[in-house]
CSV table of C-alpha atoms in Angstrom, one decimal:
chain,number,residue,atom,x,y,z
A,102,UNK,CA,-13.7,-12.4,-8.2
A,103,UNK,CA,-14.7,-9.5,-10.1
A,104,UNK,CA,-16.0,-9.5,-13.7
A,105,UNK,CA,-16.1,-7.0,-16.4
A,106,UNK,CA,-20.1,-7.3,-16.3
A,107,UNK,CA,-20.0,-6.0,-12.8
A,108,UNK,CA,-18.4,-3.4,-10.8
A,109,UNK,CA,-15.4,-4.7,-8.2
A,110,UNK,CA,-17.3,-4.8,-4.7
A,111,UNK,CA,-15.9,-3.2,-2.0
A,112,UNK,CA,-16.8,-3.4,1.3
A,113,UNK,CA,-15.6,-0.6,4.2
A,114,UNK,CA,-15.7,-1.7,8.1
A,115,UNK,CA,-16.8,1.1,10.2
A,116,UNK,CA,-17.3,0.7,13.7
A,117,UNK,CA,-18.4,3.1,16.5
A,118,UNK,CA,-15.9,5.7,17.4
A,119,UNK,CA,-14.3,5.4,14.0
A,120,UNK,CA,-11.8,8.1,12.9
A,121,UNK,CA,-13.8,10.0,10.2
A,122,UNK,CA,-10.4,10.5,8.2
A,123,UNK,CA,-9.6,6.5,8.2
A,124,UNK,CA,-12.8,6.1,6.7
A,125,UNK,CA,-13.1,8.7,4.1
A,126,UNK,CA,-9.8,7.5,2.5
A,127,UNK,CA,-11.0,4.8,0.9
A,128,UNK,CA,-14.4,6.1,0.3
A,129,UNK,CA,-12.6,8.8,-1.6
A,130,UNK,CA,-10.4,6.5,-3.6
A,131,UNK,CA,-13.0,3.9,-4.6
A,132,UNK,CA,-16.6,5.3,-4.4
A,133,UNK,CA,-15.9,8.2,-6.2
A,134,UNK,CA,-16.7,8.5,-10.1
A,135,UNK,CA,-13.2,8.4,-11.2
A,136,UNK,CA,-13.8,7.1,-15.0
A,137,UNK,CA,-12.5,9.4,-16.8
A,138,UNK,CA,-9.2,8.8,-15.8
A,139,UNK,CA,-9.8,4.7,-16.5
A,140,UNK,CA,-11.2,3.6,-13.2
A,141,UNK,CA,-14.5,2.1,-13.3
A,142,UNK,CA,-16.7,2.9,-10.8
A,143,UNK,CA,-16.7,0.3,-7.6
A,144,UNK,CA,-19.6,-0.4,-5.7
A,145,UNK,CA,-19.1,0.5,-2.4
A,146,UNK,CA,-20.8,-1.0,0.6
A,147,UNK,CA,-19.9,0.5,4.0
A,148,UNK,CA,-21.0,-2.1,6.9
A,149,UNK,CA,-20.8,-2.7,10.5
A,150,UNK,CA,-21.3,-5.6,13.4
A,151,UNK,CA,-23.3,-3.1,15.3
A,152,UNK,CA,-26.7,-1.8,14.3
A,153,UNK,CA,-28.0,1.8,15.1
A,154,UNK,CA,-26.4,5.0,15.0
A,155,UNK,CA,-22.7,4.9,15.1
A,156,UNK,CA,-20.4,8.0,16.5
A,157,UNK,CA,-17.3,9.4,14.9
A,158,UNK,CA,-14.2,10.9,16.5
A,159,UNK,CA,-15.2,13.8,14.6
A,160,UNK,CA,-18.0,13.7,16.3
A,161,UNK,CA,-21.0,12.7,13.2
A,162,UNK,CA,-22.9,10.6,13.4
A,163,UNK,CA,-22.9,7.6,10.7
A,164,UNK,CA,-26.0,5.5,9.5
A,165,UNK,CA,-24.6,2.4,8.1
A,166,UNK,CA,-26.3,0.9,5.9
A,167,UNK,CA,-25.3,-2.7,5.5
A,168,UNK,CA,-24.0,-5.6,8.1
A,169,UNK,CA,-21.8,-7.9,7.7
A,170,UNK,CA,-23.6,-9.8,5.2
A,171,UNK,CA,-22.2,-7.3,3.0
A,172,UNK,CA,-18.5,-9.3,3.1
A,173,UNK,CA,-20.2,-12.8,1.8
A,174,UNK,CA,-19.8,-11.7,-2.0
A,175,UNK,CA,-17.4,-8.6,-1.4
A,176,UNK,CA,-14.4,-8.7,-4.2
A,177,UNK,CA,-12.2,-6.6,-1.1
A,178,UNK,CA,-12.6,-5.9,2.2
A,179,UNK,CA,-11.4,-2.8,4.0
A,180,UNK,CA,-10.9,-2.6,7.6
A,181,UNK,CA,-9.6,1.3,7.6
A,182,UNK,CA,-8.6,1.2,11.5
A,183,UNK,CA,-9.5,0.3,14.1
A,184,UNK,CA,-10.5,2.0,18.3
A,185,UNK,CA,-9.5,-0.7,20.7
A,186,UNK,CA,-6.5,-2.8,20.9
A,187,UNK,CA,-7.3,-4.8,24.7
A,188,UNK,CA,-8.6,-7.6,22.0
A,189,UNK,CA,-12.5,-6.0,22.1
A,190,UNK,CA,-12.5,-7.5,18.5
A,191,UNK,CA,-16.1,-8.7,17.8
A,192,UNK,CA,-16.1,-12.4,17.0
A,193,UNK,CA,-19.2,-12.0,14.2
A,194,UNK,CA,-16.8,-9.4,11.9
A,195,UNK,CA,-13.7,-11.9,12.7
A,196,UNK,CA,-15.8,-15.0,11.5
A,197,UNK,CA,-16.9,-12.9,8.6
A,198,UNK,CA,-13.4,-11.8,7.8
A,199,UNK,CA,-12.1,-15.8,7.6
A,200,UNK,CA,-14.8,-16.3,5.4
A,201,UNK,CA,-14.2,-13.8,3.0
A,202,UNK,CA,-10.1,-14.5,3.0
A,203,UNK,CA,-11.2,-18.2,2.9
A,204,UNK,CA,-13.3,-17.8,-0.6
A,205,UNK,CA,-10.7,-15.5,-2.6
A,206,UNK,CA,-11.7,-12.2,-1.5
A,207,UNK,CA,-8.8,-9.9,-1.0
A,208,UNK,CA,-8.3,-8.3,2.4
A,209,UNK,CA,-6.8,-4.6,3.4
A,210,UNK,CA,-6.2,-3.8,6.8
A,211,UNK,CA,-4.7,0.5,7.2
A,212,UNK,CA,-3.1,1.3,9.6
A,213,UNK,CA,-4.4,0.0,13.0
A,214,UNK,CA,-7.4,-2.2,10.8
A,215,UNK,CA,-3.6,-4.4,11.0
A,216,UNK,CA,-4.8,-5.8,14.4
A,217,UNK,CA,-7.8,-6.9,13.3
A,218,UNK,CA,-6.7,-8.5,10.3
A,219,UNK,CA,-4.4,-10.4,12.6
A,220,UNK,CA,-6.7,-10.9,15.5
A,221,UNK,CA,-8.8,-13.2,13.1
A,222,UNK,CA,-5.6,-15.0,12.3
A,223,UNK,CA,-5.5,-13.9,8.2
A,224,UNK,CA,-1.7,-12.5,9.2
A,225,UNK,CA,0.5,-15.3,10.7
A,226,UNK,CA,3.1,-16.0,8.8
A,227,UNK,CA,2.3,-13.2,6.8
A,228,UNK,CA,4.3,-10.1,6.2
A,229,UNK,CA,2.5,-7.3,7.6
A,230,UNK,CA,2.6,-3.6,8.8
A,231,UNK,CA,0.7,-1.1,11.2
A,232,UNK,CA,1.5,2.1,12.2
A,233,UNK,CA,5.3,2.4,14.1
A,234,UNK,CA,3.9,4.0,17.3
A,235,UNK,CA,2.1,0.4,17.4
A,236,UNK,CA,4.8,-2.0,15.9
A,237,UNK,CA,6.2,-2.8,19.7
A,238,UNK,CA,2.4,-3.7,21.2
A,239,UNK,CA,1.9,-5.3,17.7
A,240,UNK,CA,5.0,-7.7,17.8
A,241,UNK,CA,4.2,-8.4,21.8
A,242,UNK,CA,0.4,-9.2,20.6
A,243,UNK,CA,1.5,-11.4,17.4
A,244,UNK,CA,4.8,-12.9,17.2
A,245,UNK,CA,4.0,-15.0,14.5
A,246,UNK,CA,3.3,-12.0,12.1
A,247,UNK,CA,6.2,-11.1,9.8
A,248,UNK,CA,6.2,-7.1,11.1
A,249,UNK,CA,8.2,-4.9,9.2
A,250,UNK,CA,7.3,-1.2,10.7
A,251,UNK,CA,9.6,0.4,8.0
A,252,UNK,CA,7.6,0.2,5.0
A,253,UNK,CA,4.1,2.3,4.6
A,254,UNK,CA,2.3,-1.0,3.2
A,255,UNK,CA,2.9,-4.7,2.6
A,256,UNK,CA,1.3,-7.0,0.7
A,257,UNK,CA,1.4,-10.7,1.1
A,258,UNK,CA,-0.5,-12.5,-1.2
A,259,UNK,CA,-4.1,-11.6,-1.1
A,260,UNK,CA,-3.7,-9.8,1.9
A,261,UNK,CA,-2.3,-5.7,2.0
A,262,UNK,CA,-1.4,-3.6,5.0
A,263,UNK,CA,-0.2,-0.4,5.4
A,264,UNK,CA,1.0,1.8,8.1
A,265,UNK,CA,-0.8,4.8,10.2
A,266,UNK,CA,-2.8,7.7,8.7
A,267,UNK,CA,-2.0,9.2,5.6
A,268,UNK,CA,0.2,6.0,4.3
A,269,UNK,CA,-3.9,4.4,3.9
A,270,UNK,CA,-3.8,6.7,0.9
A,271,UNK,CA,-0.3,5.9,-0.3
A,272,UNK,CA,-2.3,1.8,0.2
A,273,UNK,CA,-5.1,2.4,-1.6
A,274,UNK,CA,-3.1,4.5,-4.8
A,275,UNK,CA,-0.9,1.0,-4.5
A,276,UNK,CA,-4.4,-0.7,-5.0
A,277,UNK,CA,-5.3,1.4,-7.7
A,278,UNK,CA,-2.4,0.5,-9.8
A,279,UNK,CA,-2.4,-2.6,-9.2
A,280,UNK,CA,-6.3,-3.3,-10.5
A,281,UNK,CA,-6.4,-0.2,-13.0
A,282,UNK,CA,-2.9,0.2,-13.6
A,283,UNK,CA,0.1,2.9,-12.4
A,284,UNK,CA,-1.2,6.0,-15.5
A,285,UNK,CA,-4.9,5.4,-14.0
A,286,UNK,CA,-2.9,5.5,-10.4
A,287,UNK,CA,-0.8,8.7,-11.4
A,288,UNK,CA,-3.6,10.5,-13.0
A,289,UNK,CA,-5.8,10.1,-9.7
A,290,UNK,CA,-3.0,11.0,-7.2
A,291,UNK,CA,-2.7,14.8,-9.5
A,292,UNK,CA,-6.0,15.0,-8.7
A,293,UNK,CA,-5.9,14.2,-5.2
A,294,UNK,CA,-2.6,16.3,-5.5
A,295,UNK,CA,-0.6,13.9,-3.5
A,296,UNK,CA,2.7,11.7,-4.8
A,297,UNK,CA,1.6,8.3,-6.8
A,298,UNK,CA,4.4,6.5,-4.9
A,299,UNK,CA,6.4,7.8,-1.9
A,300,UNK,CA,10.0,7.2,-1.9
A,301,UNK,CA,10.9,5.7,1.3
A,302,UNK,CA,9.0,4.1,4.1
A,303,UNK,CA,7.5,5.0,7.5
A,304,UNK,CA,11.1,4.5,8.9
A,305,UNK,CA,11.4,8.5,7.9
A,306,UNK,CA,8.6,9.3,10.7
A,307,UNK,CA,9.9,6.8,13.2
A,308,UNK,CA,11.1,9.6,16.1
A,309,UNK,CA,14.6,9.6,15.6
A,310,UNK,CA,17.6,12.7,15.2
A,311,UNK,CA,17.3,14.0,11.7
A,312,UNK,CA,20.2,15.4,9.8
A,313,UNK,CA,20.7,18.9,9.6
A,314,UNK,CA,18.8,21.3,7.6
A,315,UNK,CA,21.9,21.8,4.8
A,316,UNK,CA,21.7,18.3,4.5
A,317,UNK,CA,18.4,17.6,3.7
A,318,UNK,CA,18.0,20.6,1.3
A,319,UNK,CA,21.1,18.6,-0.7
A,320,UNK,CA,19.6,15.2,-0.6
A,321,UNK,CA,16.4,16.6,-1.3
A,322,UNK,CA,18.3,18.5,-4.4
A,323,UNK,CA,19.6,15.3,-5.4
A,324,UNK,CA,15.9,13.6,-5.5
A,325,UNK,CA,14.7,16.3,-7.7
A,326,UNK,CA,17.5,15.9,-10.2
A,327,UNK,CA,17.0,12.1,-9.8
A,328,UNK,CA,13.8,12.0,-10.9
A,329,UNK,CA,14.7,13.6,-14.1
A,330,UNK,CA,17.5,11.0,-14.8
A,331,UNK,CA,16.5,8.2,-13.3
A,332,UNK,CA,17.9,5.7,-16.5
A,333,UNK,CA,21.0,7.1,-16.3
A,334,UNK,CA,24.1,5.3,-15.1
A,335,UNK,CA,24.3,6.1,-11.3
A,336,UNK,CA,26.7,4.9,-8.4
A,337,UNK,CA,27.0,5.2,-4.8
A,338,UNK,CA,30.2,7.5,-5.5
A,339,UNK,CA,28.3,9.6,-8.3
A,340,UNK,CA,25.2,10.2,-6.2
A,341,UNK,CA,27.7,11.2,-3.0
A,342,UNK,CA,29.8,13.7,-5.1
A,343,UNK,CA,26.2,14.9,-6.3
A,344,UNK,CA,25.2,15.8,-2.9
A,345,UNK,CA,28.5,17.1,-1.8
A,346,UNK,CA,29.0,14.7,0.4
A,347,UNK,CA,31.6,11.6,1.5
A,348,UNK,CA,29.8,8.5,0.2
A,349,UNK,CA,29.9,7.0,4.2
A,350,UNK,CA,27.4,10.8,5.1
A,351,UNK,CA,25.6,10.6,2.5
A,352,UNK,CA,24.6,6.7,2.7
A,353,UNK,CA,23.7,7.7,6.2
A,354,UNK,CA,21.7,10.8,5.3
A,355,UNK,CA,19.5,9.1,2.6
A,356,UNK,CA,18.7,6.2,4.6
A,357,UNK,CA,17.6,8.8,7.4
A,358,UNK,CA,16.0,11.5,4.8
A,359,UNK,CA,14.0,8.6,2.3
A,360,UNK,CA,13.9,5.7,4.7
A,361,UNK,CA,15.7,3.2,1.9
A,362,UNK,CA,19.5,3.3,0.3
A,363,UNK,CA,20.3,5.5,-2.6
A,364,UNK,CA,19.9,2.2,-4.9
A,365,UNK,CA,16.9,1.0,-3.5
A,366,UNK,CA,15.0,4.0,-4.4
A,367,UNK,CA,16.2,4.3,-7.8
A,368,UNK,CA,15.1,0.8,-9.1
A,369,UNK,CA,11.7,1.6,-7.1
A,370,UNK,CA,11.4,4.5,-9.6
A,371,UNK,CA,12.8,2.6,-12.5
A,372,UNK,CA,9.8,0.0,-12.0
A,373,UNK,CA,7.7,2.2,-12.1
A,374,UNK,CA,8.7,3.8,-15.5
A,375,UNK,CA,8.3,0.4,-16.4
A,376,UNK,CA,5.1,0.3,-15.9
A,377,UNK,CA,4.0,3.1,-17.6
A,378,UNK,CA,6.0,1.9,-20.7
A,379,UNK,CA,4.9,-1.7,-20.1
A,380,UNK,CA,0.9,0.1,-20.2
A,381,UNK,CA,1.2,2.7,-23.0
A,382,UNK,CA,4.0,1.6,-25.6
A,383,UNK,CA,4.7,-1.8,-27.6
A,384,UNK,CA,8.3,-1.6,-26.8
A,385,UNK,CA,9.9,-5.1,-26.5
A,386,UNK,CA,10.8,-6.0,-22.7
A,387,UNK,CA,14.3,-5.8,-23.4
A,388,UNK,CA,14.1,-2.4,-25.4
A,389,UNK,CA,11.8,-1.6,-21.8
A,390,UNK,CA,15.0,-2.6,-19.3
A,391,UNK,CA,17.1,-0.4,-21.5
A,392,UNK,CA,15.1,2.6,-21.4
A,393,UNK,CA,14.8,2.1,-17.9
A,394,UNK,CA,18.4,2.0,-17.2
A,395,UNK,CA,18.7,-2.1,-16.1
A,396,UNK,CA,21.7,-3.0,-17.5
A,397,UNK,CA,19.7,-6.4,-18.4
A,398,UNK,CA,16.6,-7.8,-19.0
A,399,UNK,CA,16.6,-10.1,-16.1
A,400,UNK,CA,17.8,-7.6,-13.6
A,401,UNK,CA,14.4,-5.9,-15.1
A,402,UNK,CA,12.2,-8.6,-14.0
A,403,UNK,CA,14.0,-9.5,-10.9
A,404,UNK,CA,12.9,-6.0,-9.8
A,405,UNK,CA,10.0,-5.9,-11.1
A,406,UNK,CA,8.7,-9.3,-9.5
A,407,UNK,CA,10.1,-8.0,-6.1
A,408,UNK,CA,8.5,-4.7,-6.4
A,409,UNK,CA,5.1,-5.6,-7.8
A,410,UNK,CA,5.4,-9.1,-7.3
A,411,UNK,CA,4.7,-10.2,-11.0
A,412,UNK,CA,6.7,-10.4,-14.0
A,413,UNK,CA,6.7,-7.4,-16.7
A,414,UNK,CA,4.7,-9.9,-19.1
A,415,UNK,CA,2.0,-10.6,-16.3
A,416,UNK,CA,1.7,-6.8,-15.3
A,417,UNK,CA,1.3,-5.9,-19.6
A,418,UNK,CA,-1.1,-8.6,-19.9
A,419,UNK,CA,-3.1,-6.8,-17.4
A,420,UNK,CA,-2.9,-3.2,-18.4
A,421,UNK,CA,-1.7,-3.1,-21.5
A,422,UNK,CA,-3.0,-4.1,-24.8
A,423,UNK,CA,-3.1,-7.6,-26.2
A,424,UNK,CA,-1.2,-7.4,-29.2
A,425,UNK,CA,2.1,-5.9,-27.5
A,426,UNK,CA,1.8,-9.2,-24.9
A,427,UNK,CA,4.7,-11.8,-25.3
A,428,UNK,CA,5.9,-14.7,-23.4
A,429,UNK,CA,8.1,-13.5,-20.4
């Protein structure tokens, strides 16, 4: 794909009626001059199947300047929505989508771009997500997509796909760290003054009864204070006297506040001090687990590899420098 003597090519579907917030996302995050902060500038391409003027629901206009010969050497391809789901798909941008899957280029459907990605068959078997309000028509459409409506992206392989509106941005940070690594990541999301990684998943927007008031201030409390100790030695019990709370109501509360278990979230947020140490000191892995708080090595990489889906070796090989890279 990609090479260091080129930019990473990047091409955006638009399409007429597009939402103009879908599509500024990831113009934002990749086709802005973000070097300082150690992303190298991407070469952009925004493209179309249809020619001529296209209209926004914002109500712009957008000239487009490239088709869809823009996919045949794209490194990624962005489909960041989509207008119509009665299967109105165009067959030239589905053709063109296979293709680009089918050489090695990586694939990112947000939020309702989902359908298309599985419309041109790229998703089954795949673990996938779209927007909840969708999931139902989704699963009816594709029942041989892996849909998990719960999470706000999911990436299986080369392909990555996240759930509605603002969760593209939580996609595209994901992205980020994965290419440039998670202190590029963090340093854009300050100045984009959002989170680097939201705790939870889309499960915490799914309509449902939320908790009272007093109860989310205390969990919330609690999520403050964790992130300040996350390596510390923490139980189910701990965390519940914490909060004030019996540990059966405040299992419950979490999972309805964050959208994932008390434990869940904390080895989320103990990967991801990992890789920050894994990218900017030469601590040893196991010196790295104990920092952390794993209470072993392994239980470091298991998470690691089921978070990020590569071992802690892999990911410093990547990001971090060459002489602190040792056999995993």
């Amino acid at each position: 794909m990609s090479s260091p003597s080129r930019p990473l090519r990047i091409a955006v579907i638009a399409f007429d009626g597009i939402s103009a917030f879908h599509l500024s996302v990831p113009l934002l995050v990749f086709g802005e001059n973000w070097e300082d902060i150690g992303i190298p500038r991407c070469e952009v391409r925004v493209c179309a199947a249809e020619t001529g003027m296209l209209s926004s629901n914002a109500g712009i206009g957008l000239t487009v300047p490239f088709g869809l010969e823009a996919l045949s050497d794209a490194d990624m391809v962005i489909v960041p929505s989509w207008h119509r789901l009665d299967h109105a798909y165009p067959l030239p941008l589905l053709t063109a989508l296979q293709a680009a899957h089918a050489r090695g280029a990586e694939i990112v459907g947000l939020c309702l771009g989902a359908f298309v990605l599985a419309e041109a068959g790229l998703l089954t078997g795949l673990h996938a997500t779209t927007h909840w309000a969708y999931a139902d028509l989704f699963a009816r459409q594709y029942p041989d997509v892996l849909l998990d409506a719960t999470v706000l992206y999911a990436r299986d392989g080369s392909i990555l796909t996240s759930a509605g509106t603002a969760a593209s941005l939580d996609c595209c940070l994901h992205v980020v760290a994965q290419k440039f690594g998670a202190e590029s990541a963090q340093h854009l999301a300050n100045r984009l003054v959002v989170a680097p990684h939201r705790t939870g998943g889309q499960a915490q927007f799914i309509e449902q009864k939320l908790p009272d008031v007093g109860e989310q201030d205390r969990i919330g409390a609690l999520i403050v204070w964790l992130e300040k100790h996350v390596a510390d030695t923490h139980s189910l019990a701990s965390l519940a006297q914490r909060a004030m709370m019996s540990k059966r109501s405040f299992s419950r509360h979490f999972m309805q506040v964050v959208g994932t278990t008390p434990i869940e979230w904390i080895n989320t947020r103990r990967v991801t001090l990992a890789q920050r140490l894994l990218e900017s000191t030469p601590s040893g892995i196991d010196a790295i687990a104990q920092a952390c708080g794993f209470n072993s090595t392994l239980s470091l990489r298991k998470h690691f590899k089921s978070v990020l889906r590569m071992s802690p070796s892999a990911y410093r090989a990547q990001f971090g420098h060459a002489e602190w890279i040792v056999a995993d």
